[in-house]
mmCIF file of C-alpha atoms in Angstrom:
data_model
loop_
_atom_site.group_PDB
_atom_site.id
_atom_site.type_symbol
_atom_site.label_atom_id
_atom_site.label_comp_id
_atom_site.label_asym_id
_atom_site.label_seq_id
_atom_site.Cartn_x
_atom_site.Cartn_y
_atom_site.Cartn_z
ATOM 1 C CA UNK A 17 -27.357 48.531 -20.127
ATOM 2 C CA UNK A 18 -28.417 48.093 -23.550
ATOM 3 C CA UNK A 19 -31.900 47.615 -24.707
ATOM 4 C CA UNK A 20 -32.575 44.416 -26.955
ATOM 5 C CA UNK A 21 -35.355 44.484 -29.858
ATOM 6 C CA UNK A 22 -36.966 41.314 -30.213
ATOM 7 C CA UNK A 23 -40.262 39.999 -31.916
ATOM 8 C CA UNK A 24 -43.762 40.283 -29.864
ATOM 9 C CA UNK A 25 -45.258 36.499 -30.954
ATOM 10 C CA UNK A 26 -43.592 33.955 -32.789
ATOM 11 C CA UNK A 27 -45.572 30.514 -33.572
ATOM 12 C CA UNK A 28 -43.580 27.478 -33.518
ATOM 13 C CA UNK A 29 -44.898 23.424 -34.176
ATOM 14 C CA UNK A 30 -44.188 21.110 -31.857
ATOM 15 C CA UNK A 31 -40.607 19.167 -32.490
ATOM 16 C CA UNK A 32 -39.919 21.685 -34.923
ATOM 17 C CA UNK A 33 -36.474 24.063 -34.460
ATOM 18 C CA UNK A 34 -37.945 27.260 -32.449
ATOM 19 C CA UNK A 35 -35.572 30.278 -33.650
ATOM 20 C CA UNK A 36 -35.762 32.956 -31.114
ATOM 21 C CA UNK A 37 -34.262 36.427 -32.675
ATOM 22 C CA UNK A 38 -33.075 39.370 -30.794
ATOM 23 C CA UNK A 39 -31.177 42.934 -31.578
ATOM 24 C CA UNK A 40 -29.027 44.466 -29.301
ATOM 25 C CA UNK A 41 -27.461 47.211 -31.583
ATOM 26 C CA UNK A 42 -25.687 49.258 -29.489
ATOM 27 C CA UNK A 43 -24.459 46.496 -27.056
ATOM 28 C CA UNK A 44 -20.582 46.896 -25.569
ATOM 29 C CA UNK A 45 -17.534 44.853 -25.724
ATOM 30 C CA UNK A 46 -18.123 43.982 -21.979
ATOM 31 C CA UNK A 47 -21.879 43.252 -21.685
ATOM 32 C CA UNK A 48 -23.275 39.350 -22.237
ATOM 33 C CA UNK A 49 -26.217 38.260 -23.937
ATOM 34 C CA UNK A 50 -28.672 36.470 -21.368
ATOM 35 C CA UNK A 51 -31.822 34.823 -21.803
ATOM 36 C CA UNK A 52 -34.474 34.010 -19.879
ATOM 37 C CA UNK A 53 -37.880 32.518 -20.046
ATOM 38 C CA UNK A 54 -41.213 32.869 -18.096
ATOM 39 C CA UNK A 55 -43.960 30.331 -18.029
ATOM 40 C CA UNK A 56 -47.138 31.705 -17.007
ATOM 41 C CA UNK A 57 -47.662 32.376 -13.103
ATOM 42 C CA UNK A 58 -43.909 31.308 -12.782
ATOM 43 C CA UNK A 59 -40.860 33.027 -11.964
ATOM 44 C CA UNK A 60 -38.046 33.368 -14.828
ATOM 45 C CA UNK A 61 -35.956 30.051 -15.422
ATOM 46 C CA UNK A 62 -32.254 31.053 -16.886
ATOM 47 C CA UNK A 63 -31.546 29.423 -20.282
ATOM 48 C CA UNK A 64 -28.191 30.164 -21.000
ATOM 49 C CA UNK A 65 -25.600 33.051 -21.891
ATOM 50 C CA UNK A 66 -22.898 33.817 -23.603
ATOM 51 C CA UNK A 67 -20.036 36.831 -24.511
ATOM 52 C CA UNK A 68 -19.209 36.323 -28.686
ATOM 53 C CA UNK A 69 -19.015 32.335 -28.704
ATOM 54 C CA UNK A 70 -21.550 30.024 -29.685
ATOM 55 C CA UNK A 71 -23.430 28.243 -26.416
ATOM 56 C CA UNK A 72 -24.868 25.321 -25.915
ATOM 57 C CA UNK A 73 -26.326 23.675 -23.195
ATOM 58 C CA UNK A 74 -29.128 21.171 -22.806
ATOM 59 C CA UNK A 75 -31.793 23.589 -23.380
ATOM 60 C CA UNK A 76 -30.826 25.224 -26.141
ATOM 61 C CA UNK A 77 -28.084 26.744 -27.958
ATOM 62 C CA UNK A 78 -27.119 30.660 -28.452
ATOM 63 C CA UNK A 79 -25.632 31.999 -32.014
ATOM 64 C CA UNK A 80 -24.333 35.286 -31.509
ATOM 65 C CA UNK A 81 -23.074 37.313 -34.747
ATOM 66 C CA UNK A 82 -19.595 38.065 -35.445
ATOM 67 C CA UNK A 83 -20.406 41.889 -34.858
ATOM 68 C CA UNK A 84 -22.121 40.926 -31.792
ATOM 69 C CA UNK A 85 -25.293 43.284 -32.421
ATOM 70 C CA UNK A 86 -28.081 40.374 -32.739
ATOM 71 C CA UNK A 87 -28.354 36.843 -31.717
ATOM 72 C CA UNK A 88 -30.853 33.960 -31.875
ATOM 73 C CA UNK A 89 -32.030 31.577 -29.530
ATOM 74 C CA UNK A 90 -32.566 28.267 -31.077
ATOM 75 C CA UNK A 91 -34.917 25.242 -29.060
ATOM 76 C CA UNK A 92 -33.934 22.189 -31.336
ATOM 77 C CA UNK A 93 -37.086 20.180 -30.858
ATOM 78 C CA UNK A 94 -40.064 22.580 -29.235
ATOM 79 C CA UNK A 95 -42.248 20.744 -26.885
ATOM 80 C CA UNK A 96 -45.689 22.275 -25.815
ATOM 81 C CA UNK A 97 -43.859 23.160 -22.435
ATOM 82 C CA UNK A 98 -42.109 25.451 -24.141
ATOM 83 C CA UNK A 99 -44.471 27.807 -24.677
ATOM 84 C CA UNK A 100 -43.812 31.019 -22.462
ATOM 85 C CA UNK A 101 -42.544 34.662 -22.998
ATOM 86 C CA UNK A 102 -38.807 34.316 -23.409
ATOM 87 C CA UNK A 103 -36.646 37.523 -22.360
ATOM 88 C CA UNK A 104 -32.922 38.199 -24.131
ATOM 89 C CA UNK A 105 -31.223 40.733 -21.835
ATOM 90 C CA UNK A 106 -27.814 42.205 -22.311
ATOM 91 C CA UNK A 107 -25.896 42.888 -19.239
ATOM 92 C CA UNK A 108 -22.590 43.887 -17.802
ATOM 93 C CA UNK A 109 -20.772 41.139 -15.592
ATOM 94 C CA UNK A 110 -22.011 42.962 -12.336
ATOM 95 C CA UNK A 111 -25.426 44.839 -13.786
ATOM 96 C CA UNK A 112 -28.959 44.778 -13.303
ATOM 97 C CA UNK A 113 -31.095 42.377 -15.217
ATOM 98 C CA UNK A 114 -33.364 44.460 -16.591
ATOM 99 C CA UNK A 115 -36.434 43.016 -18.526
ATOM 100 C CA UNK A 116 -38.138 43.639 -21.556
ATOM 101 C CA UNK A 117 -41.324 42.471 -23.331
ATOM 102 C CA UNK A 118 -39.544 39.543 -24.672
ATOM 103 C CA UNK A 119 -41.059 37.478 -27.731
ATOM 104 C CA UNK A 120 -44.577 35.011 -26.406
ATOM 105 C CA UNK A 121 -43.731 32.142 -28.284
ATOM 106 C CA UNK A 122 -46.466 29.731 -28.577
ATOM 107 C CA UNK A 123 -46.151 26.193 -29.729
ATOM 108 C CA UNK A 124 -48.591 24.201 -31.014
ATOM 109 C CA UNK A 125 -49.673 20.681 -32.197
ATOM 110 C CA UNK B 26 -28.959 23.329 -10.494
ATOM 111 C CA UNK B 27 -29.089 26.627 -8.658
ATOM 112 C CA UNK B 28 -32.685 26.761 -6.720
ATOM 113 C CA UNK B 29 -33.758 30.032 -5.050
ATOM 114 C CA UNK B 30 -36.875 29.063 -3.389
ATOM 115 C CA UNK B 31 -39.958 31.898 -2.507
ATOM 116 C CA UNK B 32 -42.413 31.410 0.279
ATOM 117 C CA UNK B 33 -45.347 31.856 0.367
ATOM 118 C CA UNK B 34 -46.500 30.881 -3.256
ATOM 119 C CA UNK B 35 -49.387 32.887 -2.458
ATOM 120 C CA UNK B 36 -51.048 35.171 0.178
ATOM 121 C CA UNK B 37 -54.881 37.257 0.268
ATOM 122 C CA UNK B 38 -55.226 39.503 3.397
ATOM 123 C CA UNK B 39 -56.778 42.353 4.426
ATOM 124 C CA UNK B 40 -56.083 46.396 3.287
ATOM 125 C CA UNK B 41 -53.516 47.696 6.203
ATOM 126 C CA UNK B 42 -51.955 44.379 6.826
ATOM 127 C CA UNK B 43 -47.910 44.235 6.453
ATOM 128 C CA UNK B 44 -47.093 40.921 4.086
ATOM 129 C CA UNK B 45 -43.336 39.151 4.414
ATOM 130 C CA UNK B 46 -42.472 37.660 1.695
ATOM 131 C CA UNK B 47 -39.258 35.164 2.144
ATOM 132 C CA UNK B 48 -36.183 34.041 -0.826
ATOM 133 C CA UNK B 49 -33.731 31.729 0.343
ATOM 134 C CA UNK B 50 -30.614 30.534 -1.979
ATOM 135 C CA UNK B 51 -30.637 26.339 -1.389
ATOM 136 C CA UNK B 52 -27.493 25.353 -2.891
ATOM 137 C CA UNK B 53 -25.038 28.773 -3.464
ATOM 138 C CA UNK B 54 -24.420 31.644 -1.435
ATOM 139 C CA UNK B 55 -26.384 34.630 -2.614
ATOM 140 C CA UNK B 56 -24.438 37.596 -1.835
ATOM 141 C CA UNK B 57 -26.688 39.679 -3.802
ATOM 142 C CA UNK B 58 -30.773 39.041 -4.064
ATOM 143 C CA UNK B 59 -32.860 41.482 -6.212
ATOM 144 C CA UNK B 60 -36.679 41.858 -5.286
ATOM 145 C CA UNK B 61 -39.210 42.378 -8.621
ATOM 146 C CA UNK B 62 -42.663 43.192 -9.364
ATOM 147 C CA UNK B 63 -44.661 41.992 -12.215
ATOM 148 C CA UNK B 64 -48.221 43.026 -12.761
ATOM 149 C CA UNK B 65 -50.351 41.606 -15.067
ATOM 150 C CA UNK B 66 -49.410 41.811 -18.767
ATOM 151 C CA UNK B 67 -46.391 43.503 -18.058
ATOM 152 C CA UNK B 68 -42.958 42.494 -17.929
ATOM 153 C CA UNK B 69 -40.612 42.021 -14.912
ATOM 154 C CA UNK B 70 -39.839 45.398 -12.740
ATOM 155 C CA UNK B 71 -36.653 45.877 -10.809
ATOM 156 C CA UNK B 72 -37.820 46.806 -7.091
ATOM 157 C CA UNK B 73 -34.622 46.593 -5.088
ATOM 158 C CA UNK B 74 -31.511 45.417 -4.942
ATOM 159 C CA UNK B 75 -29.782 43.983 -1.722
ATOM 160 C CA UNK B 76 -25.999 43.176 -1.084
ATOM 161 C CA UNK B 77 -25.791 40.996 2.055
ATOM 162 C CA UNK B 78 -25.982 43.018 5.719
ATOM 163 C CA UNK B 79 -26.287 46.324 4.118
ATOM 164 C CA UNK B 80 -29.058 48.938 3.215
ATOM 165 C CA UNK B 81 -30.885 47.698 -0.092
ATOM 166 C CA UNK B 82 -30.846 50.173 -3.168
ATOM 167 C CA UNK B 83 -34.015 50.799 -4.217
ATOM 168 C CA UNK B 84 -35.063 52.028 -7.474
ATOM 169 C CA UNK B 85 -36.622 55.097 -8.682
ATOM 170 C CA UNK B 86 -40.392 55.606 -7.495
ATOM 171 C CA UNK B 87 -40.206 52.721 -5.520
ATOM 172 C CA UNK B 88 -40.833 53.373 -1.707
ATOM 173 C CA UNK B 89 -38.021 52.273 0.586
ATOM 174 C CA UNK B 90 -40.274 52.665 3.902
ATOM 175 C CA UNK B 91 -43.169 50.757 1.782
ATOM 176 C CA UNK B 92 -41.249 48.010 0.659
ATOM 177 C CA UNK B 93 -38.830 46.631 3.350
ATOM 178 C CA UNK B 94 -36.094 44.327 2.809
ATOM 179 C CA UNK B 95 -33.729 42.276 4.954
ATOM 180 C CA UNK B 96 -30.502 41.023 4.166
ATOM 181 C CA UNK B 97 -29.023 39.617 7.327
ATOM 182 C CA UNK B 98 -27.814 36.135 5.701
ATOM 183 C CA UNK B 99 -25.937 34.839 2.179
ATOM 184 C CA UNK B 100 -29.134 32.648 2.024
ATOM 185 C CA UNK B 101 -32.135 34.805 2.565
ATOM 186 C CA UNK B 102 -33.740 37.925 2.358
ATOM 187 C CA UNK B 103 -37.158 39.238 3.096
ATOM 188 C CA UNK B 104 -39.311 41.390 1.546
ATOM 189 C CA UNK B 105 -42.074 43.043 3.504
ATOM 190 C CA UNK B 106 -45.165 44.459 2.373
ATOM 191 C CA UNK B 107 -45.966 47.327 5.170
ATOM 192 C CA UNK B 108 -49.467 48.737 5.173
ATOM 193 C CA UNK B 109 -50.535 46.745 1.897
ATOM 194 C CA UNK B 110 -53.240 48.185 0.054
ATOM 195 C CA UNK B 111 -55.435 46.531 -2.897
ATOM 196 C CA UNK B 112 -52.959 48.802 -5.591
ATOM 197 C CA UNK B 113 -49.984 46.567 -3.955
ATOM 198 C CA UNK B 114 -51.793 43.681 -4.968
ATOM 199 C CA UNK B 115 -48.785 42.319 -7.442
ATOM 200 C CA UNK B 116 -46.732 39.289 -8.476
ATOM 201 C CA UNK B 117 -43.727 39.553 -6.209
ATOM 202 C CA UNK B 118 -40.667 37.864 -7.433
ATOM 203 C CA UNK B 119 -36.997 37.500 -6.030
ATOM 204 C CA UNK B 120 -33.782 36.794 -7.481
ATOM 205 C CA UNK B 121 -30.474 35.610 -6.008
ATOM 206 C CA UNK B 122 -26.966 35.383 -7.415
ATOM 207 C CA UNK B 123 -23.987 35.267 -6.364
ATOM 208 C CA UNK B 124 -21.776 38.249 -7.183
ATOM 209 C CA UNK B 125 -18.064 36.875 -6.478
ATOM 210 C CA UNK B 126 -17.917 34.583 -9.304
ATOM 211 C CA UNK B 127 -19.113 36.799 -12.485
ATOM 212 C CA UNK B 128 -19.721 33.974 -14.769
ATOM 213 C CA UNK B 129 -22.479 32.837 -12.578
ATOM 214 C CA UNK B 130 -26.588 33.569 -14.092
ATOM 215 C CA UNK B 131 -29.129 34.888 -11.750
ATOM 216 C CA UNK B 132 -31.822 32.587 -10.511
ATOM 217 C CA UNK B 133 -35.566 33.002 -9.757
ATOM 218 C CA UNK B 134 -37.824 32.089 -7.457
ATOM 219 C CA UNK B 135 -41.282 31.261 -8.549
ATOM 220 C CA UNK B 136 -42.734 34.633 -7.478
ATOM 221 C CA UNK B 137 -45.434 34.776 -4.651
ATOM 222 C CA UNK B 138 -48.941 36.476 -6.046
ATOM 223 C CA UNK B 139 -50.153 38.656 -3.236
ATOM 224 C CA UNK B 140 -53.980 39.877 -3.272
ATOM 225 C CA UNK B 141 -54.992 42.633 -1.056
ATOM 226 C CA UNK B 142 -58.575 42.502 -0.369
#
């Protein structure tokens, strides 16, 4: 699969728009971008997916680029429960999630 | 939503002990469950990879007579610890999905942290 690049930290204030980036350079015509996110002592929680398209869902929304080699993963209003490590994967239909060290977003007051 | 539950949450025993660790799927059939390992500060490690009743795939350095795994159902799979030792002491997590619709995410379970004393 192909490896994703993303930020260590990003700081975000609460209710503000958190803007999650993440490169995936050499990603293929078949593989999706997922993303995940971890709360600490937690197991991952799914956020949401998507192939080329635009997402949305009641978490958040997914803008992928027209040449498909970044996207960003946009929280509309952070809350303090947001803060975790949040993982973008890419990942063929039928592949292994693999994980990387995601971006540690931490919002505050 | 999709709930893939973990039990136990958490477990301390003894060096030389053997440690089961349980996943079920609640509401989907998991036809595939994948086992992971997380130690502290580091990301999420692929372990293992079971396909329901047949042999899990295990990945590199990972030691299949170690770590064993059961498959037997669409709704659980069990991961046991044989012989644990304080350097298994880990954050265990499984993952289930099910592999015959494609459009469908993988789901966690909320891991279970297992101290060997």
């Amino acid at each position: 699969d192909a490896k994703t690049t993303q930020p260590p930290s990003m700081d975000c204030a609460e209710g503000r728009a958190a803007n999650l980036p993440c490169n995936h350079s050499t990603i293929s015509g078949n593989e999706y971008v997922y993303w995940y996110r971890q709360i600490h002592s937690q197991g991952p929680q799914y956020i949401i997916h998507g192939l080329k398209n635009n997402e949305t869902n009641e978490m958040a929304s997914l803008i992928i680029t027209e040449d498909r080699k970044s996207s960003t993963l946009i929280l509309p209003h952070a809350t303090l429960r947001d803060t975790a490590v949040y993982y973008c994967i890419v990942r063929v239909p039928w592949g292994k999630l693999t994980f990387g060290t995601g971006t540690r977003l931490q919002v505050t007051l | 939503g999709a709930v893939v539950s973990q039990h136990p949450s958490w477990v301390i025993c003894k060096s030389g002990t053997s440690v089961k660790i349980e996943c079920r799927s609640l509401d989907f059939q998991a036809t595939t469950m994948f086992w992971y390992r997380q130690f502290p500060k580091q990301s999420l490690m692929l372990m293992a990879t079971s396909n329901e009743g047949s042999k899990a795939t295990y990945e590199q350095g990972v030691e299949k007579d170690k770590f064993l795994i059961n498959h037997a159902s669409l709704t659980l799979s069990t991961l046991t610890v044989t012989s644990a030792h304080p350097e298994d002491s880990s954050f265990y997590i499984c993952s289930a999905r099910d592999m015959t619709d494609s459009n469908q995410p993988q789901h966690f379970g909320d891991g279970t942290r297992l101290s060997i004393l």
